């Protein structure tokens, strides 16, 4: 049976985290060791809050990361909150086998490289939905460029124009999701672009060729079906 979380543990952690209580506390398989979440950050703490460590908690028998499992569970919940109509979608050709969310920054060279793989992903049945993640933050030059794309009449064409042709799109203001998507990325633990997110909560950081991504998605789907 898992240990009960001490009632005062959250209060004891506050002084170490600027007066902020953890977003959640739960038991781990280790006696008197608890998982605390602060946004996208996971730490482990003893019941008296004396000992704290950050890092991956690994089950040596299964060779799996309990930390990543916890992150994935959180990400699945957040994926369900994504409004797909506010993404910029490049639809799969024929049967849609997978959906892949891609946090992107228009000034990121590897995001441009990934965009060149999108047609191949589409041909293999993968729908790519772009979400905005201007790494320099809200109000930055990249943020403004992305607002222009999301405000364009043809958003997919504007994305192609910026990423394939290296051209800026016409400056335009509108009600847009760029700031909200950036905030979502922070909650998900995105710290670089491109950052790819599957519907089962798996985060794939960095650039991967289309063939590698399709294999990862196919393997994950086959494993889940067992």
XYZ file of N, CA and C in Angstrom:
678
model
N 0.846 -1.203 0.000
C 0.000 0.000 0.000
C 0.877 1.247 0.000
N 0.523 2.223 -0.822
C 1.307 3.464 -0.914
C 1.165 4.284 0.352
N 2.224 4.990 0.690
C 2.181 5.878 1.857
C 1.188 7.009 1.631
N 0.518 7.412 2.683
C -0.349 8.588 2.609
C 0.522 9.843 2.584
N 0.130 10.810 1.784
C 0.881 12.069 1.714
C 0.677 12.838 3.019
N 1.771 13.214 3.709
C 1.629 13.991 4.943
C 0.842 15.277 4.703
N -0.068 15.589 5.592
C -0.969 16.732 5.405
C -0.234 18.057 5.308
N 0.925 18.147 5.960
C 1.653 19.423 5.994
C 2.805 19.484 5.000
N 2.919 18.489 4.119
C 4.081 18.441 3.219
C 4.099 19.629 2.258
N 2.951 19.970 1.701
C 2.894 21.104 0.780
C 3.348 22.396 1.431
N 2.922 22.624 2.682
C 3.320 23.829 3.408
C 4.818 23.843 3.661
N 5.374 22.688 3.963
C 6.809 22.610 4.238
C 7.650 22.889 2.987
N 7.080 22.619 1.826
C 7.821 22.849 0.585
C 7.801 24.313 0.151
N 6.824 25.058 0.605
C 6.657 26.446 0.154
C 7.922 27.300 0.291
N 8.621 27.287 1.425
C 9.799 28.159 1.554
C 10.890 27.885 0.524
N 10.937 26.653 0.019
C 11.971 26.297 -0.970
C 11.589 26.719 -2.384
N 10.311 27.064 -2.579
C 9.829 27.386 -3.925
C 9.113 28.724 -3.947
N 9.721 29.689 -3.285
C 9.216 31.058 -3.336
C 7.824 31.237 -2.772
N 7.478 30.422 -1.800
C 6.164 30.536 -1.178
C 5.053 29.840 -1.933
N 5.402 29.161 -3.029
C 4.397 28.487 -3.849
C 4.212 27.044 -3.407
N 2.955 26.647 -3.247
C 2.651 25.267 -2.925
C 2.715 24.417 -4.193
N 3.018 23.135 -4.081
C 3.037 22.284 -5.279
C 1.651 22.157 -5.885
N 1.613 21.981 -7.208
C 0.339 21.786 -7.896
C -0.274 20.439 -7.532
N 0.586 19.469 -7.253
C 0.083 18.157 -6.835
C 1.149 17.430 -6.031
N 0.690 16.538 -5.174
C 1.557 15.673 -4.378
C 0.990 14.264 -4.428
N 1.862 13.276 -4.642
C 1.378 11.897 -4.591
C 2.504 10.966 -4.157
N 2.106 9.794 -3.709
C 3.074 8.802 -3.256
C 3.824 8.198 -4.435
N 4.998 7.643 -4.153
C 5.769 6.877 -5.133
C 5.901 5.450 -4.599
N 6.456 4.530 -5.381
C 6.658 3.168 -4.864
C 7.710 3.091 -3.755
N 8.454 4.166 -3.536
C 9.495 4.188 -2.500
C 8.887 4.676 -1.193
N 9.123 3.963 -0.120
C 8.571 4.335 1.184
C 9.022 5.733 1.586
N 8.081 6.545 2.034
C 8.338 7.897 2.536
C 8.961 8.819 1.490
N 8.693 8.559 0.217
C 9.177 9.421 -0.856
C 7.975 9.810 -1.723
N 7.826 11.106 -1.962
C 6.626 11.606 -2.631
C 6.996 12.443 -3.852
N 6.101 12.420 -4.843
C 6.282 13.212 -6.058
C 5.553 14.534 -5.900
N 6.259 15.630 -6.171
C 5.653 16.967 -6.132
C 5.806 17.604 -7.504
N 4.722 18.216 -7.976
C 4.755 18.878 -9.283
C 4.570 20.379 -9.107
N 5.453 21.117 -9.753
C 5.356 22.573 -9.826
C 5.320 22.925 -11.308
N 4.110 23.100 -11.860
C 4.011 23.311 -13.297
C 4.509 22.074 -14.018
N 5.452 22.258 -14.936
C 6.007 21.124 -15.671
C 7.178 20.463 -14.973
N 7.562 20.958 -13.801
C 8.721 20.415 -13.081
C 8.272 19.384 -12.064
N 8.972 18.240 -12.029
C 8.697 17.177 -11.066
C 9.899 17.025 -10.148
N 9.643 17.000 -8.848
C 10.697 16.721 -7.878
C 10.217 15.605 -6.963
N 11.149 15.052 -6.206
C 10.822 14.020 -5.227
C 11.282 14.503 -3.859
N 10.474 14.234 -2.849
C 10.720 14.792 -1.522
C 10.375 13.762 -0.440
N 11.177 13.747 0.616
C 10.873 12.864 1.742
C 9.681 13.418 2.520
N 9.067 12.579 3.323
C 7.848 12.968 4.016
C 8.005 14.140 4.958
N 9.224 14.344 5.458
C 9.448 15.485 6.347
C 9.992 16.704 5.598
N 10.083 16.611 4.263
C 10.570 17.692 3.390
C 12.045 18.018 3.608
N 12.765 17.137 4.293
C 14.193 17.402 4.515
C 15.021 17.079 3.275
N 14.671 16.011 2.584
C 15.452 15.572 1.434
C 14.647 15.756 0.148
N 15.256 16.412 -0.806
C 14.610 16.713 -2.080
C 15.583 16.389 -3.207
N 15.089 15.763 -4.258
C 15.948 15.599 -5.432
C 15.123 15.729 -6.701
N 15.784 16.149 -7.771
C 15.162 16.271 -9.082
C 15.882 15.327 -10.031
N 15.139 14.656 -10.851
C 15.736 13.718 -11.803
C 14.745 12.631 -12.149
N 15.202 11.657 -12.942
C 14.340 10.565 -13.373
C 14.305 9.465 -12.318
N 13.100 9.033 -11.967
C 12.925 7.899 -11.068
C 12.689 6.674 -11.942
N 13.625 5.746 -11.921
C 13.607 4.607 -12.836
C 13.234 3.328 -12.082
N 12.342 2.556 -12.684
C 12.043 1.214 -12.191
C 13.030 0.267 -12.863
N 13.984 -0.255 -12.088
C 15.047 -1.076 -12.672
C 14.520 -2.396 -13.223
N 13.412 -2.887 -12.693
C 12.862 -4.153 -13.182
C 12.253 -3.991 -14.573
N 11.479 -2.925 -14.740
C 10.821 -2.712 -16.032
C 11.636 -1.827 -16.967
N 12.708 -1.235 -16.403
C 13.562 -0.297 -17.155
C 12.742 0.870 -17.722
N 11.736 1.283 -16.974
C 10.883 2.392 -17.400
C 11.019 3.555 -16.424
N 10.786 4.754 -16.930
C 10.872 5.960 -16.117
C 9.503 6.279 -15.526
N 9.409 6.244 -14.205
C 8.157 6.614 -13.546
C 7.918 8.116 -13.700
N 9.003 8.871 -13.817
C 8.883 10.311 -14.001
C 8.250 10.627 -15.347
N 8.726 9.965 -16.390
C 8.166 10.197 -17.728
C 6.719 9.723 -17.802
N 6.398 8.623 -17.121
C 5.016 8.140 -17.092
C 4.095 9.183 -16.479
N 4.585 9.841 -15.428
C 3.789 10.887 -14.782
C 3.622 12.085 -15.705
N 4.703 12.464 -16.384
C 4.625 13.578 -17.338
C 3.641 13.255 -18.466
N 3.706 12.027 -18.972
C 2.838 11.635 -20.077
C 1.374 11.696 -19.675
N 1.084 11.274 -18.453
C -0.298 11.325 -17.967
C -0.801 12.764 -17.953
N 0.053 13.682 -17.510
C -0.324 15.099 -17.509
C -0.512 15.608 -18.929
N 0.387 15.199 -19.814
C 0.313 15.682 -21.190
C -0.940 15.201 -21.896
N -1.370 13.964 -21.606
C -2.597 13.452 -22.223
C -3.770 14.362 -21.868
N -3.835 14.769 -20.597
C -4.904 15.672 -20.178
C -4.839 17.001 -20.892
N -3.618 17.530 -21.064
C -3.462 18.814 -21.733
C -3.740 18.709 -23.230
N -3.369 17.585 -23.843
C -3.658 17.387 -25.270
C -5.155 17.486 -25.529
N -5.935 16.965 -24.599
C -7.394 16.978 -24.759
C -7.962 18.399 -24.712
N -7.183 19.339 -24.178
C -7.668 20.723 -24.115
C -7.344 21.518 -25.375
N -6.529 20.956 -26.265
C -6.120 21.681 -27.464
C -7.305 21.857 -28.406
N -7.506 23.075 -28.833
C -8.542 23.371 -29.827
C -7.907 23.240 -31.214
N -8.189 22.114 -31.862
C -7.556 21.839 -33.162
C -7.895 22.893 -34.198
N -9.031 23.553 -34.039
C -9.419 24.567 -35.025
C -8.512 25.790 -34.968
N -7.756 25.927 -33.885
C -6.847 27.062 -33.750
C -5.400 26.700 -34.108
N -5.207 25.449 -34.509
C -3.902 25.053 -35.030
C -3.872 25.344 -36.530
N -2.685 25.230 -37.115
C -2.575 25.324 -38.570
C -2.313 23.914 -39.070
N -3.304 23.372 -39.741
C -3.298 21.940 -40.046
C -2.844 21.638 -41.467
N -1.987 20.623 -41.569
C -1.587 20.051 -42.850
C -2.094 18.604 -42.816
N -3.178 18.377 -43.531
C -3.967 17.152 -43.415
C -3.294 15.963 -44.100
N -3.452 14.783 -43.467
C -2.969 13.539 -44.067
C -3.651 13.291 -45.405
N -2.918 12.693 -46.317
C -3.487 12.295 -47.603
C -4.142 10.922 -47.439
N -5.371 10.780 -47.873
C -6.048 9.491 -47.724
C -6.408 9.227 -46.277
N -6.202 7.993 -45.828
C -6.550 7.601 -44.460
C -5.647 8.301 -43.442
N -6.263 8.901 -42.448
C -5.482 9.532 -41.374
C -5.118 8.467 -40.343
N -3.823 8.166 -40.247
C -3.351 7.133 -39.320
C -2.872 7.725 -37.995
N -2.345 8.946 -38.062
C -1.798 9.576 -36.860
C -2.034 11.085 -36.915
N -2.080 11.700 -35.727
C -2.102 13.157 -35.614
C -0.891 13.560 -34.779
N -0.146 14.527 -35.267
C 1.060 14.989 -34.603
C 0.977 16.501 -34.423
N 1.029 16.940 -33.169
C 1.084 18.372 -32.893
C 2.547 18.810 -32.896
N 2.801 19.966 -33.492
C 4.180 20.466 -33.596
C 4.246 21.897 -33.083
N 4.912 22.082 -31.940
C 5.176 23.432 -31.455
C 6.324 23.998 -32.290
N 6.078 25.160 -32.874
C 7.027 25.696 -33.851
C 7.343 27.156 -33.597
N 8.537 27.550 -34.002
C 8.986 28.936 -33.982
C 9.471 29.238 -35.401
N 8.928 30.277 -36.009
C 9.260 30.538 -37.419
C 10.720 30.911 -37.623
N 11.406 31.349 -36.568
C 12.820 31.704 -36.698
C 13.753 30.540 -36.368
N 13.201 29.361 -36.180
C 13.984 28.181 -35.801
C 14.384 27.397 -37.052
N 15.691 27.261 -37.346
C 16.128 26.549 -38.554
C 15.657 25.098 -38.616
N 15.632 24.428 -37.475
C 15.208 23.030 -37.485
C 13.700 22.896 -37.669
N 12.951 23.962 -37.318
C 11.513 23.968 -37.610
C 11.282 24.074 -39.115
N 12.113 24.877 -39.764
C 12.045 24.985 -41.229
C 12.374 23.629 -41.859
N 13.384 22.973 -41.313
C 13.790 21.653 -41.821
C 12.661 20.637 -41.644
N 11.994 20.699 -40.488
C 10.873 19.793 -40.250
C 9.737 20.063 -41.231
N 9.495 21.334 -41.516
C 8.385 21.682 -42.406
C 8.569 21.064 -43.791
N 9.807 20.913 -44.205
C 10.074 20.294 -45.507
C 9.744 18.797 -45.497
N 9.608 18.218 -44.288
C 9.235 16.806 -44.155
C 7.724 16.615 -44.101
N 6.973 17.711 -43.947
C 5.526 17.607 -43.770
C 4.833 16.929 -44.950
N 5.177 17.260 -46.209
C 4.522 16.545 -47.322
C 4.706 15.030 -47.245
N 5.901 14.588 -46.858
C 6.157 13.148 -46.730
C 5.333 12.557 -45.587
N 5.206 13.304 -44.485
C 4.372 12.837 -43.377
C 2.915 12.728 -43.810
N 2.442 13.724 -44.536
C 1.064 13.699 -45.028
C 0.823 12.492 -45.937
N 1.775 12.199 -46.792
C 1.638 11.062 -47.713
C 1.550 9.733 -46.958
N 2.173 9.684 -45.778
C 2.170 8.463 -44.960
C 0.994 8.424 -43.984
N 0.052 9.353 -44.134
C -1.138 9.313 -43.298
C -1.032 10.060 -41.982
N -0.060 10.965 -41.888
C 0.119 11.735 -40.655
C -0.386 13.160 -40.864
N -1.342 13.568 -40.051
C -1.792 14.957 -40.029
C -0.909 15.740 -39.075
N -0.385 16.855 -39.537
C 0.465 17.722 -38.709
C -0.320 18.978 -38.358
N -0.422 19.253 -37.065
C -1.102 20.455 -36.592
C -0.093 21.342 -35.873
N 0.160 22.515 -36.452
C 1.125 23.436 -35.866
C 0.508 24.240 -34.721
N 1.286 24.376 -33.650
C 0.975 25.250 -32.534
C 2.128 26.236 -32.382
N 1.814 27.460 -32.006
C 2.831 28.514 -31.940
C 3.641 28.424 -30.652
N 4.957 28.516 -30.803
C 5.833 28.575 -29.631
C 7.012 29.506 -29.935
N 6.760 30.828 -29.892
C 7.870 31.771 -30.092
C 8.807 31.711 -28.887
N 9.987 31.146 -29.073
C 10.871 30.843 -27.943
C 11.262 32.076 -27.142
N 11.338 33.230 -27.784
C 11.733 34.454 -27.077
C 10.571 35.066 -26.298
N 9.393 34.466 -26.419
C 8.273 34.896 -25.604
C 7.301 35.838 -26.288
N 6.232 36.124 -25.562
C 5.193 37.016 -26.059
C 5.763 38.421 -26.239
N 5.474 39.024 -27.394
C 5.971 40.364 -27.688
C 7.268 40.392 -28.461
N 7.914 39.239 -28.631
C 9.179 39.166 -29.366
C 8.928 39.301 -30.865
N 9.972 39.559 -31.669
C 9.801 39.611 -33.123
C 9.194 38.327 -33.693
N 9.638 37.165 -33.174
C 9.077 35.896 -33.652
C 7.595 35.795 -33.304
N 7.239 36.278 -32.135
C 5.824 36.283 -31.734
C 4.995 37.074 -32.742
N 5.475 38.252 -33.114
C 4.739 39.103 -34.060
C 4.601 38.407 -35.417
N 5.669 37.778 -35.872
C 5.611 37.053 -37.146
C 4.552 35.955 -37.105
N 4.474 35.291 -35.955
C 3.525 34.186 -35.838
C 2.089 34.696 -35.724
N 1.902 35.846 -35.099
C 0.578 36.470 -35.095
C 0.153 36.761 -36.533
N 1.079 37.270 -37.339
C 0.760 37.558 -38.747
C 0.318 36.305 -39.490
N 0.990 35.178 -39.204
C 0.628 33.919 -39.865
C -0.753 33.466 -39.413
N -0.983 33.486 -38.105
C -2.260 33.009 -37.575
C -3.420 33.943 -37.933
N -3.111 35.177 -38.288
C -4.150 36.125 -38.695
C -4.362 36.159 -40.210
N -3.528 35.443 -40.948
C -3.650 35.440 -42.412
C -4.943 34.770 -42.849
N -5.446 35.167 -43.980
C -6.669 34.551 -44.516
C -6.440 33.073 -44.816
N -5.286 32.748 -45.362
C -4.916 31.358 -45.634
C -3.690 31.052 -44.776
N -3.939 30.478 -43.620
C -2.861 30.274 -42.650
C -1.815 29.269 -43.131
N -2.261 28.191 -43.768
C -1.323 27.187 -44.259
C -0.426 27.780 -45.342
N -1.003 28.576 -46.230
C -0.211 29.224 -47.278
C 0.789 30.198 -46.664
N 0.370 30.915 -45.619
C 1.274 31.852 -44.950
C 2.424 31.102 -44.287
N 2.126 29.947 -43.683
C 3.186 29.141 -43.060
C 4.165 28.663 -44.129
N 3.639 28.217 -45.260
C 4.517 27.786 -46.356
C 5.374 28.939 -46.859
N 4.782 30.099 -46.948
C 5.511 31.271 -47.459
C 6.693 31.607 -46.565
N 6.476 31.538 -45.258
C 7.546 31.867 -44.312
C 8.599 30.767 -44.267
N 8.143 29.516 -44.203
C 9.088 28.421 -43.973
C 9.728 27.900 -45.252
N 8.985 27.858 -46.336
C 9.542 27.322 -47.579
C 10.239 28.373 -48.420
N 9.717 29.601 -48.356
C 10.251 30.659 -49.218
C 11.070 31.703 -48.453
N 11.025 31.654 -47.122
C 11.771 32.621 -46.321
C 11.237 34.035 -46.423
N 9.960 34.160 -46.766
C 9.352 35.482 -46.915
C 8.428 35.772 -45.738
N 8.389 37.031 -45.337
C 7.459 37.429 -44.291
C 6.084 37.677 -44.893
N 5.050 37.449 -44.073
C 3.688 37.691 -44.538
C 3.251 39.084 -44.094
N 2.195 39.553 -44.683
C 1.687 40.884 -44.390
C 1.335 41.023 -42.910
N 1.750 42.144 -42.321
C 1.448 42.401 -40.914
C -0.056 42.546 -40.737
N -0.569 41.845 -39.725
C -2.010 41.853 -39.506
C -2.308 41.556 -38.044
N -3.342 42.203 -37.522
C -3.774 41.969 -36.151
C -5.143 41.300 -36.168
N -5.352 40.399 -35.202
C -6.656 39.755 -35.054
C -6.665 39.044 -33.706
N -7.831 38.561 -33.296
C -7.885 37.691 -32.125
C -7.176 36.401 -32.516
N -6.132 36.025 -31.782
C -5.310 34.885 -32.186
C -4.889 34.061 -30.964
N -4.482 32.798 -31.186
C -4.143 31.903 -30.075
C -2.659 31.818 -29.753
N -1.820 32.680 -30.338
C -0.368 32.517 -30.219
C 0.080 32.542 -28.766
N -0.352 33.517 -27.992
C 0.061 33.601 -26.581
C -0.443 32.396 -25.793
N -1.680 31.978 -26.046
C -2.242 30.826 -25.330
C -1.496 29.543 -25.671
N -1.116 29.388 -26.942
C -0.382 28.181 -27.332
C 1.026 28.185 -26.754
N 1.637 29.356 -26.663
C 2.943 29.466 -26.023
C 2.844 29.051 -24.551
N 1.802 29.505 -23.875
C 1.590 29.150 -22.467
C 1.360 27.647 -22.316
N 0.589 27.066 -23.236
C 0.359 25.630 -23.209
C 1.675 24.875 -23.365
N 2.519 25.338 -24.279
C 3.814 24.703 -24.465
C 4.645 24.721 -23.200
N 4.612 25.828 -22.471
C 5.341 25.913 -21.209
C 4.802 24.914 -20.196
N 3.485 24.764 -20.132
C 2.876 23.799 -19.213
C 3.289 22.376 -19.565
N 3.479 22.132 -20.854
C 3.855 20.798 -21.318
C 5.352 20.535 -21.171
N 6.105 21.546 -20.801
C 7.545 21.375 -20.630
C 8.352 21.589 -21.887
N 7.772 22.249 -22.886
C 8.526 22.553 -24.109
C 9.636 23.545 -23.771
N 10.861 23.220 -24.138
C 11.976 24.143 -23.901
C 12.823 24.355 -25.148
N 12.317 23.898 -26.267
C 13.005 24.099 -27.542
C 12.062 23.726 -28.671
N 12.415 24.130 -29.872
C 11.583 23.809 -31.028
C 12.434 23.189 -32.136
N 11.824 22.345 -32.978
C 10.443 21.879 -32.868
C 10.271 20.921 -31.696
N 9.070 20.912 -31.125
C 8.702 19.944 -30.098
C 7.425 19.277 -30.572
N 7.487 17.982 -30.726
C 6.371 17.223 -31.312
C 5.631 16.474 -30.213
N 4.322 16.493 -30.299
C 3.481 15.897 -29.268
C 2.470 14.975 -29.927
N 2.415 13.734 -29.449
C 1.443 12.780 -29.967
C 0.169 12.833 -29.129
N -0.884 12.249 -29.642
C -2.157 12.275 -28.920
C -2.129 11.402 -27.667
N -1.124 10.526 -27.539
C -1.022 9.723 -26.320
C -0.091 10.353 -25.284
N 0.277 11.620 -25.525
C 1.058 12.354 -24.536
C 2.557 12.205 -24.638
N 3.047 11.553 -25.679
C 4.493 11.404 -25.861
C 5.074 12.679 -26.461
N 6.148 13.173 -25.854
C 6.833 14.351 -26.373
C 8.082 13.903 -27.124
N 8.220 14.377 -28.348
C 9.386 14.055 -29.179
C 10.130 15.364 -29.434
N 11.241 15.599 -28.745
C 11.947 16.867 -28.924
C 12.849 16.863 -30.147
N 12.946 18.015 -30.785
C 13.900 18.181 -31.868
C 13.438 17.647 -33.207
N 14.280 17.855 -34.207
C 13.983 17.446 -35.583
C 14.159 15.947 -35.760
N 13.230 15.328 -36.460
C 13.352 13.934 -36.895
C 12.881 13.846 -38.344
N 13.554 13.063 -39.181
C 13.073 12.871 -40.556
C 11.711 12.189 -40.551
N 10.962 12.388 -41.617
C 9.615 11.834 -41.712
C 9.606 10.324 -41.503
N 10.542 9.619 -42.115
C 10.561 8.152 -42.006
C 10.716 7.709 -40.553
N 11.570 8.398 -39.806
C 11.777 8.055 -38.393
C 10.512 8.330 -37.585
N 9.867 9.467 -37.850
C 8.650 9.813 -37.114
C 7.537 8.813 -37.385
N 7.371 8.431 -38.642
C 6.318 7.474 -38.994
C 6.566 6.140 -38.287
N 7.806 5.701 -38.252
C 8.122 4.432 -37.570
C 7.808 4.535 -36.077
N 8.174 5.654 -35.455
C 7.890 5.839 -34.030
C 6.386 5.803 -33.770
N 5.627 6.481 -34.614
C 4.176 6.531 -34.441
C 3.543 5.164 -34.682
N 3.993 4.469 -35.718
C 3.464 3.135 -36.012
C 3.780 2.160 -34.872
N 5.012 2.220 -34.370
C 5.428 1.306 -33.285
C 4.613 1.571 -32.027
N 4.403 2.848 -31.711
C 3.642 3.214 -30.518
C 2.189 2.739 -30.638
N 1.636 2.888 -31.838
C 0.241 2.470 -32.066
C 0.113 0.952 -31.942
N 1.079 0.232 -32.477
C 1.055 -1.235 -32.403
C 1.203 -1.707 -30.960
N 2.065 -1.049 -30.208
C 2.272 -1.408 -28.802
C 1.022 -1.164 -27.981
N 0.341 -0.045 -28.247
C -0.879 0.288 -27.509
C -2.008 -0.696 -27.817
N -1.970 -1.267 -29.014
C -3.035 -2.187 -29.432
C -2.896 -3.573 -28.817
N -1.721 -3.878 -28.254
C -1.480 -5.211 -27.689
C -2.224 -5.379 -26.361
